Short mmCIF file of C-alpha atoms and ligand atoms in Angstrom, two decimals:
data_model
loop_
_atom_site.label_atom_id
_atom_site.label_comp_id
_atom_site.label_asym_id
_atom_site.label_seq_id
_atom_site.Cartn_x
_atom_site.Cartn_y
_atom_site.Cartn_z
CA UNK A 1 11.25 -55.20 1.07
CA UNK A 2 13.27 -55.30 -2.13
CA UNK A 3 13.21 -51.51 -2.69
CA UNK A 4 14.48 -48.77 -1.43
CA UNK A 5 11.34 -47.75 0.80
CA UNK A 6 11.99 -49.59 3.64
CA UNK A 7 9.01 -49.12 6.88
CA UNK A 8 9.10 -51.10 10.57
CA UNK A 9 6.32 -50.71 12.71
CA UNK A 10 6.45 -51.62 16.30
CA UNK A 11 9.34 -52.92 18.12
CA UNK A 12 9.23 -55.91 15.85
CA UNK A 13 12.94 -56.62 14.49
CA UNK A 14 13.35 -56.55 10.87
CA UNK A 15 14.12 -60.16 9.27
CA UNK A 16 16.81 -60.05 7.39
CA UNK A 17 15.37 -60.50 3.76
CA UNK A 18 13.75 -56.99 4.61
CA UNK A 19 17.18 -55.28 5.41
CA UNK A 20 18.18 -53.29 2.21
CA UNK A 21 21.27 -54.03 0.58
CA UNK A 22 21.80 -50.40 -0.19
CA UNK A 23 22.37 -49.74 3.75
CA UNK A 24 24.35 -52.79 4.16
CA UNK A 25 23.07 -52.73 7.90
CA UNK A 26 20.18 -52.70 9.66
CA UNK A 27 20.90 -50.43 12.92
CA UNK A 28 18.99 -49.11 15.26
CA UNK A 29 21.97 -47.15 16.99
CA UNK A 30 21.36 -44.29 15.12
CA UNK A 31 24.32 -44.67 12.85
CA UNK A 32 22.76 -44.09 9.89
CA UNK A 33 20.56 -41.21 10.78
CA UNK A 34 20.60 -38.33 8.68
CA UNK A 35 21.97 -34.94 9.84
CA UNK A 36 19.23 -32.49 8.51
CA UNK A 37 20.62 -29.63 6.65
CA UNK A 38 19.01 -26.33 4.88
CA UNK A 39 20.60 -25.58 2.23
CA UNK A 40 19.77 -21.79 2.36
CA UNK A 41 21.70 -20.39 -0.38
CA UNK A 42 20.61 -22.83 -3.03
CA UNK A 43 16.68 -22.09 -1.43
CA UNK A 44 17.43 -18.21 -1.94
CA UNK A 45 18.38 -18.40 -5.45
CA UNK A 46 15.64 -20.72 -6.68
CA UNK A 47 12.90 -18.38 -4.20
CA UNK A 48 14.31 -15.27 -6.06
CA UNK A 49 14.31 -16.73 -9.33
CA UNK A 50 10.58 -18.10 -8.83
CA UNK A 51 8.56 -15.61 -7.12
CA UNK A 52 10.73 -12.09 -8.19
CA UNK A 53 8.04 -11.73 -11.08
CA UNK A 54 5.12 -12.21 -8.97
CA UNK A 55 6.20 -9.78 -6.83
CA UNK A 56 7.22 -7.25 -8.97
CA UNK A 57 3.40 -7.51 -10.98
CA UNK A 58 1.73 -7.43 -7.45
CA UNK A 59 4.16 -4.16 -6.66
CA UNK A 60 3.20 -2.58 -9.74
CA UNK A 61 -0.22 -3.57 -11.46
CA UNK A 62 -2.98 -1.04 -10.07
CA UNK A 63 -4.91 -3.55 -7.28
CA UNK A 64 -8.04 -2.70 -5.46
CA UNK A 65 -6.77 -1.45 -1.59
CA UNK A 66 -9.27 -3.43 0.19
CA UNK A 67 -8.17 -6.72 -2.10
CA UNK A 68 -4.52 -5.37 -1.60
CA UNK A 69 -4.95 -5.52 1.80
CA UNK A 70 -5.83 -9.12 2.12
CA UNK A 71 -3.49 -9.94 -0.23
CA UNK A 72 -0.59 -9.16 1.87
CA UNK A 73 -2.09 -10.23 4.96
CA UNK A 74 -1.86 -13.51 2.95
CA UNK A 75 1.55 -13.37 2.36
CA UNK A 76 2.55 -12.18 5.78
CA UNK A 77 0.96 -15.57 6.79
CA UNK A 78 2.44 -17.51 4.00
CA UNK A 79 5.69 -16.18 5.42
CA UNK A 80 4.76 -17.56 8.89
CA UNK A 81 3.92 -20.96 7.65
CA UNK A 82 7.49 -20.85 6.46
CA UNK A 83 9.06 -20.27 9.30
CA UNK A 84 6.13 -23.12 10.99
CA UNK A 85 7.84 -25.13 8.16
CA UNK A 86 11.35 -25.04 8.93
CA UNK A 87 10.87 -25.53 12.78
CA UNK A 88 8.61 -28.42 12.29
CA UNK A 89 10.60 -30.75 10.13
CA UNK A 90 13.41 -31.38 12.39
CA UNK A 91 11.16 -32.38 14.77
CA UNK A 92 8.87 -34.56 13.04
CA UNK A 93 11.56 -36.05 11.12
CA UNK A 94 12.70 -37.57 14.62
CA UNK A 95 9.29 -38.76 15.20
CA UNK A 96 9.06 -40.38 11.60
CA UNK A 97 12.20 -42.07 11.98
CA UNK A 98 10.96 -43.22 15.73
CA UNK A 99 8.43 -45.00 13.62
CA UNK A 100 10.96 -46.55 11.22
CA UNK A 101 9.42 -44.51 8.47
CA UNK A 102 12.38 -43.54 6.07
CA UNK A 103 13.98 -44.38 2.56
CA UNK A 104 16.92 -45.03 0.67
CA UNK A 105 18.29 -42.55 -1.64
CA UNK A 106 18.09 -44.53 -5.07
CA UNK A 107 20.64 -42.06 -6.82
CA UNK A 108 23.49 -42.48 -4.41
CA UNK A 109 23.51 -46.34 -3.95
CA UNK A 110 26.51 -47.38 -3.77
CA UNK A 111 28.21 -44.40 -1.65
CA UNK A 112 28.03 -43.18 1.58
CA UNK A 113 24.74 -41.36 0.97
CA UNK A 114 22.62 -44.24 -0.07
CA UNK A 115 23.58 -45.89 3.25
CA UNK A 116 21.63 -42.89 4.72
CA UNK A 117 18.32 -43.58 6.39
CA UNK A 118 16.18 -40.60 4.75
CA UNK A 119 13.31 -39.57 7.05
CA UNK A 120 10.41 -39.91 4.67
CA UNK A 121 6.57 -37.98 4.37
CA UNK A 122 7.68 -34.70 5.14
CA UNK A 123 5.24 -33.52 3.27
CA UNK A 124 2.77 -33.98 6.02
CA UNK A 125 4.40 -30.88 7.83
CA UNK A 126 4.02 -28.94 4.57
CA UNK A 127 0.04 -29.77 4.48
CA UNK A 128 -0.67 -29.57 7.96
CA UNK A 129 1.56 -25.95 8.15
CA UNK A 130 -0.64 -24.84 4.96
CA UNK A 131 -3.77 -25.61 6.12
CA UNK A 132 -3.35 -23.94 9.48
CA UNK A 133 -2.51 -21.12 7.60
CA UNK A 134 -5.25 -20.58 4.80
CA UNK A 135 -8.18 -22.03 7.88
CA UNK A 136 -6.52 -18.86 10.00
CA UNK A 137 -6.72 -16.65 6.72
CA UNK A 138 -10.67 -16.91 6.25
CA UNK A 139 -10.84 -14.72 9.62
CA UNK A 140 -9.76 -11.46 7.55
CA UNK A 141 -11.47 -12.48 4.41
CA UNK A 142 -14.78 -14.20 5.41
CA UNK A 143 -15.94 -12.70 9.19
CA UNK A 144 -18.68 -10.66 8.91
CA UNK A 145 -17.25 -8.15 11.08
CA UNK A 146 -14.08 -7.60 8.45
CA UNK A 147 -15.31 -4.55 6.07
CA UNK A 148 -13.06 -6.39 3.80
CA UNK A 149 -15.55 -9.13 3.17
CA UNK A 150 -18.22 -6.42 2.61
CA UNK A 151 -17.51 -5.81 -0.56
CA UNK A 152 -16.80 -8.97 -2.33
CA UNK A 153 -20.34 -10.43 -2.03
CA UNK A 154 -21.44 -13.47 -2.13
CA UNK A 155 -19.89 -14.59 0.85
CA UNK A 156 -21.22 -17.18 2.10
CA UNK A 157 -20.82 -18.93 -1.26
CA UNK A 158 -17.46 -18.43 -1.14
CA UNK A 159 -16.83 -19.92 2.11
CA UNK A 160 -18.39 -22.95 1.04
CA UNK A 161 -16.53 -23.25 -2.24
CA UNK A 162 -13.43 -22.59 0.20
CA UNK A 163 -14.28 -25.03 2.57
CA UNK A 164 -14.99 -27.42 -0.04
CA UNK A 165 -11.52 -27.45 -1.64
CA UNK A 166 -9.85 -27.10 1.60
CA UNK A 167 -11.61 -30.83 2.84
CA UNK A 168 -10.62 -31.76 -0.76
CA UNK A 169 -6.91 -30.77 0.66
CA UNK A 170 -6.92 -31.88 4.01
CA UNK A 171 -8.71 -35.67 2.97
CA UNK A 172 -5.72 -35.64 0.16
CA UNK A 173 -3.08 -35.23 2.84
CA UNK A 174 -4.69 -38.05 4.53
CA UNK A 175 -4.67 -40.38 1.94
CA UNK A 176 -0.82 -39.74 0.67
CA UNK A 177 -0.22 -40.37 4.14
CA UNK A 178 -2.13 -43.87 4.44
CA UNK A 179 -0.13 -44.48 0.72
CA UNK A 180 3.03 -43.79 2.47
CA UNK A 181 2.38 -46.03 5.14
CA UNK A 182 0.73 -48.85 3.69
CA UNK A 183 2.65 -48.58 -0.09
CA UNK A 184 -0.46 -49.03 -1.68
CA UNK A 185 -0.73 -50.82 -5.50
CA UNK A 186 -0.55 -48.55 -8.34
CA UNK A 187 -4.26 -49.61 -9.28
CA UNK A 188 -5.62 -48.63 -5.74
CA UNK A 189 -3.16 -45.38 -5.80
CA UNK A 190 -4.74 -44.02 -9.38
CA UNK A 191 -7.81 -43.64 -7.94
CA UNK A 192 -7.45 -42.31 -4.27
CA UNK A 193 -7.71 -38.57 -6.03
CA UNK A 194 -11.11 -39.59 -6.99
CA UNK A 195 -12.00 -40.60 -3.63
CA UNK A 196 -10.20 -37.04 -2.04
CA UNK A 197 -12.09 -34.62 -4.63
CA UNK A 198 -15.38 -35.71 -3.60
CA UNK A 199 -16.06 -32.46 -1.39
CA UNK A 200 -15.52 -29.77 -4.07
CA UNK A 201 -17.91 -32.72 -6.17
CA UNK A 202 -20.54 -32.10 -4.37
CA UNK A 203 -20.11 -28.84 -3.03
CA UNK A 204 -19.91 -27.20 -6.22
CA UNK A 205 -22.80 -25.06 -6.97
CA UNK A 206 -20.68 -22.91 -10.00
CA UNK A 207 -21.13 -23.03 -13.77
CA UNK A 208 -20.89 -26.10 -15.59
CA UNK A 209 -20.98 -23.94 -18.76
CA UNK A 210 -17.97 -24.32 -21.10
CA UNK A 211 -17.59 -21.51 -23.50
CA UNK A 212 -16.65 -22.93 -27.29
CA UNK A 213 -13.70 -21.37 -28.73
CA UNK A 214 -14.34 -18.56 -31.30
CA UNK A 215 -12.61 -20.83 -34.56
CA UNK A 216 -15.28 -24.05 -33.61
CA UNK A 217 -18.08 -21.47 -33.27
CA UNK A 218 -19.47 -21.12 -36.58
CA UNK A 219 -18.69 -24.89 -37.36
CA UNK A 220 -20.57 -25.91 -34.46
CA UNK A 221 -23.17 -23.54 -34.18
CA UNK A 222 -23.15 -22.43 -30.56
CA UNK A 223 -21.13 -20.14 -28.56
CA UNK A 224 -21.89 -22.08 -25.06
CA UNK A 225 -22.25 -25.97 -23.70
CA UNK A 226 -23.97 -26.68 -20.65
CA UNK A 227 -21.68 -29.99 -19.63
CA UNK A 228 -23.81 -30.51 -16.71
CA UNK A 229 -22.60 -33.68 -14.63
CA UNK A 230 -19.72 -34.25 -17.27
CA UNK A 231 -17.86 -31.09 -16.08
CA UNK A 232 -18.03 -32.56 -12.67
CA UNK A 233 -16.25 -36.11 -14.41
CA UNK A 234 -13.78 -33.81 -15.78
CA UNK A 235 -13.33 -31.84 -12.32
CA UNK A 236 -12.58 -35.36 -10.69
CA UNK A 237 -10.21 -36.64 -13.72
CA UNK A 238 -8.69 -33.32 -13.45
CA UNK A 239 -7.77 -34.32 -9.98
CA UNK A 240 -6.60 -37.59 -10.50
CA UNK A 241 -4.10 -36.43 -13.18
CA UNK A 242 -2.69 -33.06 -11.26
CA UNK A 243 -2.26 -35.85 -8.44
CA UNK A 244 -0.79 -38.66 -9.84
CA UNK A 245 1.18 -36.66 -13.14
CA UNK A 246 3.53 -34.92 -10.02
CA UNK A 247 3.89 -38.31 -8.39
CA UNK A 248 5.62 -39.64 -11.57
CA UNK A 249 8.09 -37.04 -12.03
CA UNK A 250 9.59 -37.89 -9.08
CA UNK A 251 12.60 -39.57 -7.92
CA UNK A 252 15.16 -36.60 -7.70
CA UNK A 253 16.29 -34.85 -5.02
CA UNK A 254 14.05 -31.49 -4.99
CA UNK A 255 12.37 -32.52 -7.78
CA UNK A 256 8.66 -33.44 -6.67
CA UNK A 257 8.67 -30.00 -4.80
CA UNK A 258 10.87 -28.19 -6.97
CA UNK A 259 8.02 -28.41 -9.35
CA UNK A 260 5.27 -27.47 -7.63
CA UNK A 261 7.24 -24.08 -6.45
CA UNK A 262 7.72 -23.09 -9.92
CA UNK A 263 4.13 -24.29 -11.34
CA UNK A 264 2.41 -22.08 -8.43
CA UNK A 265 4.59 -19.32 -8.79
CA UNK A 266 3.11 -19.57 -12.42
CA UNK A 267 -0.55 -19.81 -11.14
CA UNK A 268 0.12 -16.62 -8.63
CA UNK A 269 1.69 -14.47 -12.10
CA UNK A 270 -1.87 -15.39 -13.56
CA UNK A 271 -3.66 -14.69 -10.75
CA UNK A 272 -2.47 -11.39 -10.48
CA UNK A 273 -2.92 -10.28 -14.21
CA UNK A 274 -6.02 -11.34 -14.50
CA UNK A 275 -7.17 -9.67 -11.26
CA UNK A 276 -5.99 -6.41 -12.68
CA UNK A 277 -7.31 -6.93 -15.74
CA UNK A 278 -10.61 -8.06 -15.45
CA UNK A 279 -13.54 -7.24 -12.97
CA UNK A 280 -15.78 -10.23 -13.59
CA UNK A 281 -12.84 -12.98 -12.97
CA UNK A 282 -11.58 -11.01 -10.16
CA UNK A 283 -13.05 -12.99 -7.18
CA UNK A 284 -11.79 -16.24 -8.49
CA UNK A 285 -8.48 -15.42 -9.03
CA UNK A 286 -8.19 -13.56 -5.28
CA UNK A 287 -9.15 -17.34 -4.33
CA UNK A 288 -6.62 -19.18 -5.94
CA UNK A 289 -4.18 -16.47 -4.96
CA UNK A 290 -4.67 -17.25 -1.24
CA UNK A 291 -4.38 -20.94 -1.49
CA UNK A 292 -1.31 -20.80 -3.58
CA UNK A 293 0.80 -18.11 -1.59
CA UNK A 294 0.49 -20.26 1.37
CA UNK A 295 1.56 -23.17 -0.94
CA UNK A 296 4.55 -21.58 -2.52
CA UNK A 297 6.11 -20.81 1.09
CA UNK A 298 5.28 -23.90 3.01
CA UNK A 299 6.97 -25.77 -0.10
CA UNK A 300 10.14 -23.80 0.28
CA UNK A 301 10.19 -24.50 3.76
CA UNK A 302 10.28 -28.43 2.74
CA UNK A 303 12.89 -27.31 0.13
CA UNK A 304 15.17 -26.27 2.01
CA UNK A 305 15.43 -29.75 3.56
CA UNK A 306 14.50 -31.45 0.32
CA UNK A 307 16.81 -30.27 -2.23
CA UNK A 308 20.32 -31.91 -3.08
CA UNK A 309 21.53 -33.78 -1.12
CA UNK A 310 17.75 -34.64 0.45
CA UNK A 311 18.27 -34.53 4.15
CA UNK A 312 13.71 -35.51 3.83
CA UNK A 313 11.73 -37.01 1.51
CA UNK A 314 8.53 -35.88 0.74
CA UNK A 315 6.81 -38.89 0.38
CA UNK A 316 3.42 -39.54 -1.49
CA UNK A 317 1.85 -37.36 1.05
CA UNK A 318 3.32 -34.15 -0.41
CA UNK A 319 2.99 -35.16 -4.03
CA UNK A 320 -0.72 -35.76 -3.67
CA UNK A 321 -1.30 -32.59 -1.43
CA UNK A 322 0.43 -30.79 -3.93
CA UNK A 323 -1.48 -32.08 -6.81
CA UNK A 324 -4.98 -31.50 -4.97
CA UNK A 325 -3.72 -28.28 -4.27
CA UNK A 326 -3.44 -27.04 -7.76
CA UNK A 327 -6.03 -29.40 -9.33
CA UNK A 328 -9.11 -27.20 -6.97
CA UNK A 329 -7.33 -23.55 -7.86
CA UNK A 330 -7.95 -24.29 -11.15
CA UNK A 331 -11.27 -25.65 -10.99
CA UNK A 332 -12.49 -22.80 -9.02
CA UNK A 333 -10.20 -19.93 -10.04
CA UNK A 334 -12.02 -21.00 -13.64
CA UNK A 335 -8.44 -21.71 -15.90
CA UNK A 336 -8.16 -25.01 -15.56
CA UNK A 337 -7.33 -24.79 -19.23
CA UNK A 338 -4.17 -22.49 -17.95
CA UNK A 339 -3.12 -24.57 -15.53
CA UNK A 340 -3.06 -27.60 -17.98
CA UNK A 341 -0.48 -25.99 -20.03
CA UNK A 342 1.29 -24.82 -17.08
CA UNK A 343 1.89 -29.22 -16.47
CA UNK A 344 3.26 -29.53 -19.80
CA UNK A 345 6.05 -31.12 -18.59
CA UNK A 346 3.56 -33.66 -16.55
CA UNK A 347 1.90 -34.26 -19.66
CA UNK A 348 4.76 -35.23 -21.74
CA UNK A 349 6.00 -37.53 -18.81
CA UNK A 350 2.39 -38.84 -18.72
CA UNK A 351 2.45 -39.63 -22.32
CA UNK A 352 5.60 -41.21 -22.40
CA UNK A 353 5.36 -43.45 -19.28
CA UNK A 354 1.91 -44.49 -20.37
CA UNK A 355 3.22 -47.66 -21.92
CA UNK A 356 4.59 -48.93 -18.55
CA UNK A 357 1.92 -47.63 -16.60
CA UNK A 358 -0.26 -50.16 -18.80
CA UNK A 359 2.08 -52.36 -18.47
CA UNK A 360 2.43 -53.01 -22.06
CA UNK A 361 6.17 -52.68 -21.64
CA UNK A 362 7.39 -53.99 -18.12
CA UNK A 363 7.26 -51.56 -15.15
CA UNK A 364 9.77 -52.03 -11.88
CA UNK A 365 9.40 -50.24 -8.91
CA UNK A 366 11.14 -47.34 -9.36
CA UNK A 367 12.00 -45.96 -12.75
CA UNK A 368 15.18 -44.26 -11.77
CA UNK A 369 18.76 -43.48 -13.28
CA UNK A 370 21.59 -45.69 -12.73
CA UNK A 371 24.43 -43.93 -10.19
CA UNK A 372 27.90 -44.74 -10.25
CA UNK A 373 29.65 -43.76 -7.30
CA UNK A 374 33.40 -43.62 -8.86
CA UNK A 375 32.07 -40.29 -11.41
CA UNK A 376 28.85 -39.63 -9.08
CA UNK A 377 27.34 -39.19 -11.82
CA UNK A 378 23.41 -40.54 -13.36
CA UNK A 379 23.06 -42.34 -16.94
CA UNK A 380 19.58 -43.09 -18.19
CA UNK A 381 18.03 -45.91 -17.54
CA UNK A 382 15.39 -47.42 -20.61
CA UNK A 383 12.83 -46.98 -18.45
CA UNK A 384 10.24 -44.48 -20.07
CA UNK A 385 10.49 -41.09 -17.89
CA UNK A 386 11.40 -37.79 -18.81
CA UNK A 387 14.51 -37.91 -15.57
CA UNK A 388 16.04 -40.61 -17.93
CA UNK A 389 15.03 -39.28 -21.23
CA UNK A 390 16.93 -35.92 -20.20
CA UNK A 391 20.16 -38.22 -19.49
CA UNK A 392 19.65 -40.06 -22.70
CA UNK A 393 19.03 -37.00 -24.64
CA UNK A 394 21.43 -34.29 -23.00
CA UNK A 395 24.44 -36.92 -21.29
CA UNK A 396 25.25 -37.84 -18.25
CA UNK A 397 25.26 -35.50 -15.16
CA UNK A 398 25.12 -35.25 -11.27
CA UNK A 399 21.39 -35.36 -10.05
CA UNK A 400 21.68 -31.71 -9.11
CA UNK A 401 22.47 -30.95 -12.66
CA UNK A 402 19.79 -33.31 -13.60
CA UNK A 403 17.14 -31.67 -11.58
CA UNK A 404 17.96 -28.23 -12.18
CA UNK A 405 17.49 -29.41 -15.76
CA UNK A 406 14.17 -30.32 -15.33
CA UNK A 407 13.04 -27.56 -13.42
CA UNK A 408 14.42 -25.31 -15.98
CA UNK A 409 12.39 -26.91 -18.85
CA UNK A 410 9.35 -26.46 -16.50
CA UNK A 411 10.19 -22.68 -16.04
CA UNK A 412 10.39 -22.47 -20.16
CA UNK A 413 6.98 -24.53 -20.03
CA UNK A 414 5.26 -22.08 -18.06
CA UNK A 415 7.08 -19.47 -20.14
CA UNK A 416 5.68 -20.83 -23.50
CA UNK A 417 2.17 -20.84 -21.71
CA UNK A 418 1.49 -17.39 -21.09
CA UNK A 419 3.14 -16.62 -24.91
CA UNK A 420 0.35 -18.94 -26.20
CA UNK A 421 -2.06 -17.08 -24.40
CA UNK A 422 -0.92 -13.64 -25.21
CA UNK A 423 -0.61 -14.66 -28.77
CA UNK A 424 -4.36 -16.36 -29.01
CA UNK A 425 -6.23 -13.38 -26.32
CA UNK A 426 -9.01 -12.90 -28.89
CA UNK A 427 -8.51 -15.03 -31.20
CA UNK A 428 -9.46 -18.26 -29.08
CA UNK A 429 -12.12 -17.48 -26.69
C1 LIG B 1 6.95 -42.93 -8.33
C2 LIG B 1 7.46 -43.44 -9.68
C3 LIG B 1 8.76 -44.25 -9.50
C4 LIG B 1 9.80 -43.36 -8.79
C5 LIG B 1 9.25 -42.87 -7.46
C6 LIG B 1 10.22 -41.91 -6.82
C7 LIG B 1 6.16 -44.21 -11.58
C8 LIG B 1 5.17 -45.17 -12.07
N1 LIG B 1 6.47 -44.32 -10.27
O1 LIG B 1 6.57 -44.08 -7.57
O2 LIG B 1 9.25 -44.63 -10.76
O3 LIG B 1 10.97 -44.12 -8.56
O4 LIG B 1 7.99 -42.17 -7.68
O5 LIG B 1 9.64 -41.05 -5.90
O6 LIG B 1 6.67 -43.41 -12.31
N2 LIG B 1 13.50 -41.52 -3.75
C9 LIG B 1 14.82 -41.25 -4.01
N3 LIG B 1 15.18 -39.95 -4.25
C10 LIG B 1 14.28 -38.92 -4.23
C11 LIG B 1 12.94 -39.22 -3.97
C12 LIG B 1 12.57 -40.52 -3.73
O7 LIG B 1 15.66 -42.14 -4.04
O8 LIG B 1 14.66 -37.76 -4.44
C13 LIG B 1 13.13 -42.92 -3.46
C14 LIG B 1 13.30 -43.21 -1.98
O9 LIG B 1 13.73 -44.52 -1.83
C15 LIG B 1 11.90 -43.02 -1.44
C16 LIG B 1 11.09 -43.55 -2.61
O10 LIG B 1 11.78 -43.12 -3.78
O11 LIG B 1 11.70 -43.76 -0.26
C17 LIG B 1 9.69 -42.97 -2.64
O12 LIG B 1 9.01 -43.62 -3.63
P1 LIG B 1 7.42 -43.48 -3.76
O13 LIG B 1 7.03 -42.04 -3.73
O14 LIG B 1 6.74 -44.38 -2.80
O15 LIG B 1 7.23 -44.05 -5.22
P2 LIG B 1 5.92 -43.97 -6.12
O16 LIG B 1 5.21 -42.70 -5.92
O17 LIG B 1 5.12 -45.21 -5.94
MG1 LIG B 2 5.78 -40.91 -4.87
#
């Protein structure tokens, strides 16, 4: 294999035009196994930084007890899965490595740490640890003998809606994991979201009514649209991009989850505004709130493993769980609008790649910075990413530096999100 992704099965020796040059050799004796580290402090700082103002609107907005009370049973979960999190990946990292399942750390080639043999998929512990948690949770919120559940009627509805975009999850997970292992073509890739969404597809019994916002009104002449089967298209597209947009701004160490921590944390500040705020929305956002809680702390737990220097990759697996993850909170918490802006950053990646995703300008493997191991340092490459439009725009810099960069422009994204929406409350919809 001429990347950096390098997978044996079997006991099958690897020829030597699959050996990568990166590692120099091809050993089985261990000698190039990682030694996992957490890097705790760094995972404190970036927790503190990304969930304090969640937590200090949950503390102090006036919440319902009974919804309270779930809400924290949540978390105490979430909290759990954490822990599930950080115990797990040290052992399935052996077992992925077992399976010669690992990859090459493109941003250190040339030093000792792109010799490394970088467990990869990780991200199946983060999935598998979430959905334990939030199938667990639906015994306080759903069973009929919780008074909880008593008073947020329908349901029965609701567990089918959260059923739906749980399957929507789990079959997600499954397929990131079959791209992992089988490297799948970008053609086939773009359209395994499609294929994962189709429970919440066909599950969903909600509105397909968009309402028109208040300065196309009078032009238009309505105030509502029925979309009908075109708001399930855009349900599925809106997959398909949340999936594939996090895939592509990838590459750096803590990047792919670094994101996602930060864009949740967003969704859960939302959440709980909106559930203080306003009655009929309520229920929805309660939903989203317990899928993304459970989110936010299994993707720490992968964090602390994942950020610089990555002792784990994520792998495809996590950036398409991820993706799903969001993609059905915002389809069924009703903002998908929100959560758009939110993936700002995505977008502008999106845009800018879309010329080598077409291939109109050539495409390699991996669109990546160059390293140079004398500085250890990354210069942008002219391939057409936002990672190597930062370098070209802001200089040169280690790939901490680099991804701390990008993670702050994502915090500022999300930032300039809810000022758009406090400055157009009224004056939009
Ligand atoms: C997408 C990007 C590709 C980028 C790759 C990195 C597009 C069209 N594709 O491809 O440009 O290079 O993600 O994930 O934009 N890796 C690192 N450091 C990291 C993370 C990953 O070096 O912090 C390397 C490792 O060799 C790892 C490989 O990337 O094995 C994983 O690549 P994969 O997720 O399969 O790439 P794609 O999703 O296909
Ligand atoms: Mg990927």
């Amino acid at each position: 294999m001429a990347d950096a992704k390098v997978r044996r099965r079997g006991n099958k020796p690897t020829p030597p035009h699959q050996q990568d040059p990166a590692a120099g050799i091809d050993d089985d004796d261990g000698k190039n196994a990682p030694v996992l580290t957490i890097k705790w402090s760094k995972l404190a700082m970036l927790a503190v930084l990304a969930l304090s103002p969640y937590l200090l609107l949950l503390w102090f907005l006036p919440i319902d007890a009974g919804l309270m009370n779930s809400i924290l049973t949540n978390l105490v979960m979430s909290v759990a899965g954490f822990a599930g999190v950080i115990l797990l990946i040290p052992v399935a990292s052996k077992y992925v490595l077992r399976r010669n399942m690992f990859g090459y750390d493109i941003n250190k080639r040339g030093s000792a740490g792109g010799k490394v043999k970088v467990p990869e998929s990780l991200g199946l512990v983060t999935g598998i640890v979430f959905l334990v948690v939030t199938i667990l949770f639906q015994h306080f919120i759903f069973s009929p003998e919780n008074n909880i559940s008593d008073r947020y009627p329908p349901e029965n509805a609701w567990l089918t809606e959260y059923y739906a975009a749980l399957a929507c999850i789990c079959f997600m997970l499954f397929l990131g994991f079959v791209d992992d292992v089988l490297d799948l073509p970008w053609r086939v890739k773009l359209f395994l979201p499609s294929i994962a969404a189709l429970p919440l597809l066909m599950a969903y019994a909600g509105r397909t009514i968009i309402v028109i916002p208040k300065p196309l009104r009078s032009p238009l002449g309505f105030t509502e649209l029925n979309l009908g089967w075109v708001y399930k298209l855009y349900m599925g597209l809106l997959a398909v991009f949340c999936t594939n947009s996090v895939n592509i701004l990838a590459g750096v160490n803590g990047l792919e989850v670094g994101q996602t921590v930060i864009i949740s944390c967003a969704v859960l500040v939302h959440n709980v505004m909106q559930i203080s705020r306003s009655d009929e929305t309520r229920q929805a956002h309660a939903f989203s709130l317990y899928l993304m809680q459970p989110l936010v702390a299994t993707s720490l737990g992968l964090l602390a493993f994942n950020w610089y220097p990555s002792s784990v990759f994520v792998g495809d697996t996590y950036t398409y769980f991820a993706g799903m993850a969001l993609a059905v909170v915002g389809i069924l918490g009703h903002f998908s609008e929100t959560l758009l802006l939110f993936f700002l950053p995505q977008i502008l990646n999106f845009l800018y790649s879309i010329p080598q995703l077409f291939k109109i300008v050539p495409c390699p493997r991996h669109r990546l910075p160059s390293f140079d191991p004398h500085t250890g340092l990354l210069t942008g490459s002219n391939d057409m990413n936002l990672v190597n439009l930062f370098l070209r725009w802001f200089g040169r810099c280690s790939e901490q530096q680099l991804c701390i960069r990008l993670l702050a422009f994502q915090v500022l994204a999300c930032g300039f999100c809810f000022g758009l929406r406090y400055l157009m409350a009224g004056w939009y919809k």
